[in-house]
Coordinates of N, CA, C and O in Angstrom, one line a residue:
I1 N 84.8 97.0 127.4 CA 85.4 96.2 126.3 C 85.7 94.8 126.8 O 86.4 94.7 127.8
D2 N 85.3 93.8 126.1 CA 85.7 92.4 126.4 C 87.0 92.1 125.6 O 87.0 91.9 124.4
W3 N 88.1 92.2 126.3 CA 89.4 92.1 125.7 C 89.7 90.7 125.2 O 90.6 90.4 124.4
T4 N 88.9 89.7 125.6 CA 89.1 88.3 125.1 C 88.5 88.2 123.7 O 88.8 87.2 123.0
N5 N 87.7 89.1 123.3 CA 87.1 89.0 121.9 C 87.3 90.3 121.1 O 86.6 90.6 120.2
T6 N 88.4 91.0 121.4 CA 88.7 92.3 120.8 C 90.0 92.1 120.0 O 91.0 91.7 120.5
L7 N 89.9 92.5 118.7 CA 91.1 92.5 117.9 C 91.7 93.9 117.9 O 91.1 94.9 117.6
I8 N 93.0 93.9 118.4 CA 93.7 95.2 118.5 C 94.6 95.4 117.3 O 95.3 94.5 116.9
I9 N 94.4 96.6 116.6 CA 95.2 96.9 115.4 C 96.0 98.1 115.7 O 95.5 99.3 115.7
P10 N 97.3 98.0 116.0 CA 98.1 99.1 116.2 C 98.3 99.9 114.9 O 98.6 99.3 113.9
L11 N 98.1 101.2 115.0 CA 98.1 102.0 113.7 C 98.8 103.3 114.0 O 98.3 104.2 114.6
P12 N 100.1 103.4 113.5 CA 100.8 104.6 113.7 C 100.1 105.8 113.0 O 99.8 105.6 111.8
T13 N 99.9 106.9 113.6 CA 99.1 108.0 113.0 C 99.8 108.7 111.9 O 99.2 109.4 111.1
N14 N 101.2 108.5 111.9 CA 101.9 109.2 110.8 C 102.0 108.3 109.5 O 102.5 108.8 108.5
V15 N 101.4 107.1 109.6 CA 101.5 106.2 108.5 C 100.1 106.0 107.8 O 99.9 105.8 106.6
A16 N 99.0 106.0 108.7 CA 97.7 105.8 108.2 C 96.7 106.5 109.1 O 97.0 106.8 110.2
Q17 N 95.5 106.7 108.6 CA 94.4 107.2 109.4 C 93.2 106.2 109.3 O 93.1 105.5 108.4
A18 N 92.5 106.1 110.4 CA 91.4 105.2 110.5 C 90.1 105.9 110.9 O 90.1 106.9 111.6
Q19 N 89.0 105.4 110.4 CA 87.7 105.9 110.9 C 86.7 104.8 110.9 O 86.8 103.8 110.1
E20 N 85.7 104.9 111.8 CA 84.7 103.8 111.9 C 83.6 104.1 110.8 O 83.3 105.3 110.6
V21 N 83.2 103.1 110.1 CA 82.2 103.2 109.1 C 81.2 102.1 109.3 O 81.4 101.1 110.0
I22 N 80.0 102.2 108.6 CA 79.0 101.1 108.6 C 79.0 100.4 107.3 O 79.0 101.0 106.2
I23 N 79.1 99.1 107.4 CA 79.2 98.2 106.2 C 78.1 97.2 106.3 O 78.1 96.4 107.2
D24 N 77.1 97.3 105.4 CA 76.0 96.4 105.4 C 75.3 96.2 106.8 O 75.0 95.1 107.3
G25 N 75.2 97.4 107.5 CA 74.6 97.4 108.8 C 75.4 97.1 110.0 O 74.9 97.1 111.2
V26 N 76.7 96.8 109.8 CA 77.6 96.5 111.0 C 78.8 97.5 111.0 O 79.1 98.1 109.9
A27 N 79.4 97.7 112.1 CA 80.5 98.7 112.2 C 81.7 98.0 111.6 O 82.0 96.8 111.8
G28 N 82.5 98.9 111.0 CA 83.7 98.4 110.4 C 84.8 99.5 110.5 O 84.5 100.6 111.1
L29 N 86.0 99.2 110.1 CA 87.1 100.1 110.2 C 87.7 100.4 108.9 O 88.1 99.4 108.2
L30 N 87.7 101.7 108.4 CA 88.3 102.1 107.2 C 89.7 102.7 107.5 O 89.8 103.6 108.2
I31 N 90.8 102.1 106.9 CA 92.1 102.5 107.1 C 92.7 103.0 105.8 O 92.7 102.2 104.8
Q32 N 93.2 104.2 105.8 CA 93.8 104.8 104.6 C 95.2 105.2 104.8 O 95.6 105.7 105.8
S33 N 96.1 104.8 103.9 CA 97.5 105.1 104.0 C 97.8 106.6 103.9 O 97.0 107.4 103.3
K34 N 98.9 107.1 104.5 CA 99.3 108.5 104.5 C 100.7 108.6 104.0 O 101.5 107.7 104.3
E35 N 101.1 109.7 103.5 CA 102.4 110.1 103.2 C 102.7 111.5 103.5 O 101.9 112.4 103.0
D36 N 103.6 111.8 104.3 CA 103.9 113.1 104.8 C 102.7 113.8 105.4 O 102.4 115.0 105.1
G37 N 101.9 113.1 106.1 CA 100.7 113.6 106.8 C 99.5 113.8 105.9 O 98.5 114.2 106.4
Q38 N 99.6 113.5 104.6 CA 98.5 113.6 103.7 C 97.9 112.2 103.3 O 98.6 111.3 103.1
T39 N 96.6 112.1 103.3 CA 95.9 110.9 102.9 C 96.2 110.7 101.4 O 96.0 111.6 100.6
L40 N 96.6 109.5 101.0 CA 96.8 109.2 99.6 C 95.6 108.6 99.0 O 94.7 108.1 99.7
G41 N 95.5 108.7 97.7 CA 94.5 108.0 97.0 C 94.9 106.5 96.9 O 94.2 105.7 96.2
G42 N 96.0 106.2 97.4 CA 96.7 104.9 97.3 C 96.0 103.8 97.9 O 95.0 103.3 97.4
E43 N 96.4 103.3 99.1 CA 95.9 102.1 99.6 C 94.9 102.3 100.7 O 95.0 103.1 101.6
T44 N 93.8 101.5 100.6 CA 92.7 101.5 101.6 C 92.4 100.1 102.1 O 92.4 99.2 101.2
A45 N 92.3 99.9 103.4 CA 91.9 98.6 103.9 C 90.6 98.8 104.7 O 90.4 99.8 105.4
L46 N 89.7 97.9 104.5 CA 88.4 97.9 105.2 C 88.2 96.6 105.9 O 88.3 95.5 105.4
L47 N 88.0 96.7 107.3 CA 87.8 95.5 108.1 C 86.5 95.5 108.8 O 86.1 96.6 109.3
W48 N 85.8 94.4 108.8 CA 84.5 94.3 109.6 C 84.3 92.8 109.9 O 84.9 91.9 109.4
E49 N 83.4 92.6 110.9 CA 83.0 91.3 111.4 C 81.5 91.1 111.3 O 80.8 92.0 111.6
R50 N 81.2 90.0 110.7 CA 79.8 89.6 110.7 C 79.6 88.1 110.9 O 80.4 87.3 110.2
D51 N 78.8 87.7 111.8 CA 78.5 86.3 112.0 C 79.8 85.5 112.3 O 80.1 84.4 111.8
D52 N 80.6 86.1 113.2 CA 81.9 85.5 113.7 C 82.9 85.3 112.6 O 83.9 84.5 112.7
I53 N 82.8 86.0 111.5 CA 83.8 86.0 110.4 C 84.4 87.4 110.2 O 83.6 88.4 110.1
V54 N 85.7 87.5 110.2 CA 86.3 88.8 110.0 C 86.6 88.9 108.5 O 87.3 88.1 107.9
Y55 N 86.2 90.0 107.9 CA 86.4 90.3 106.5 C 87.4 91.4 106.4 O 87.4 92.4 107.2
V56 N 88.2 91.4 105.3 CA 89.1 92.4 105.0 C 89.1 92.7 103.5 O 89.1 91.7 102.7
L57 N 88.9 93.9 103.1 CA 88.9 94.3 101.7 C 90.0 95.3 101.5 O 90.1 96.3 102.2
N58 N 90.9 95.1 100.6 CA 92.1 95.9 100.4 C 92.0 96.5 99.0 O 91.8 95.7 98.0
T59 N 92.1 97.8 98.8 CA 92.0 98.4 97.5 C 93.2 99.3 97.3 O 93.8 99.8 98.3
R60 N 93.5 99.6 96.1 CA 94.6 100.5 95.7 C 94.1 101.5 94.6 O 93.5 101.0 93.6
N61 N 94.3 102.8 94.9 CA 93.8 103.8 94.0 C 92.3 103.7 93.6 O 91.9 103.9 92.5
V62 N 91.5 103.4 94.6 CA 90.1 103.4 94.5 C 89.5 104.3 95.6 O 89.9 104.3 96.7
D63 N 88.6 105.1 95.2 CA 87.9 106.1 96.1 C 87.3 105.3 97.3 O 86.7 104.2 97.1
E64 N 87.3 105.9 98.5 CA 86.8 105.2 99.7 C 85.3 104.9 99.5 O 84.8 103.9 100.0
K65 N 84.5 105.8 98.9 CA 83.1 105.6 98.7 C 82.9 104.3 97.8 O 81.9 103.6 98.1
I66 N 83.7 104.1 96.8 CA 83.6 102.9 96.0 C 84.0 101.7 96.7 O 83.3 100.7 96.7
T67 N 85.0 101.8 97.6 CA 85.5 100.7 98.4 C 84.3 100.3 99.3 O 84.0 99.1 99.5
L68 N 83.6 101.2 99.9 CA 82.5 100.9 100.8 C 81.3 100.3 100.0 O 80.7 99.3 100.5
R69 N 81.1 100.7 98.8 CA 80.0 100.1 98.0 C 80.4 98.7 97.6 O 79.5 97.8 97.6
I70 N 81.6 98.4 97.3 CA 82.1 97.1 97.0 C 81.8 96.2 98.3 O 81.3 95.1 98.1
A71 N 82.2 96.7 99.4 CA 82.0 95.9 100.7 C 80.5 95.6 100.9 O 80.1 94.5 101.3
D72 N 79.7 96.6 100.7 CA 78.3 96.5 100.9 C 77.6 95.5 100.0 O 76.6 94.8 100.3
S73 N 78.3 95.3 98.8 CA 77.7 94.4 97.8 C 78.1 92.9 98.0 O 77.5 92.0 97.5
L74 N 79.1 92.7 98.9 CA 79.6 91.3 99.2 C 78.5 90.5 100.0 O 78.0 91.1 100.9
R75 N 78.3 89.3 99.7 CA 77.4 88.5 100.4 C 78.0 87.2 100.8 O 78.8 86.6 100.2

């Protein structure tokens, strides 16, 4: 890992869960809020980097598959 070019995102496991996903051919991070250990349909954040630009998409009460489709459609 090149720590000079790595964005560290501290994520308490009792507050949110994260998983790596593919967005328009590049790796991204899908973060979903939790309450009492359960994933909510509530808030989702999606982060990815393309061409030296970091993108963030935040949704509320939107299914994760739809959030991923929205991100894939952005140009």
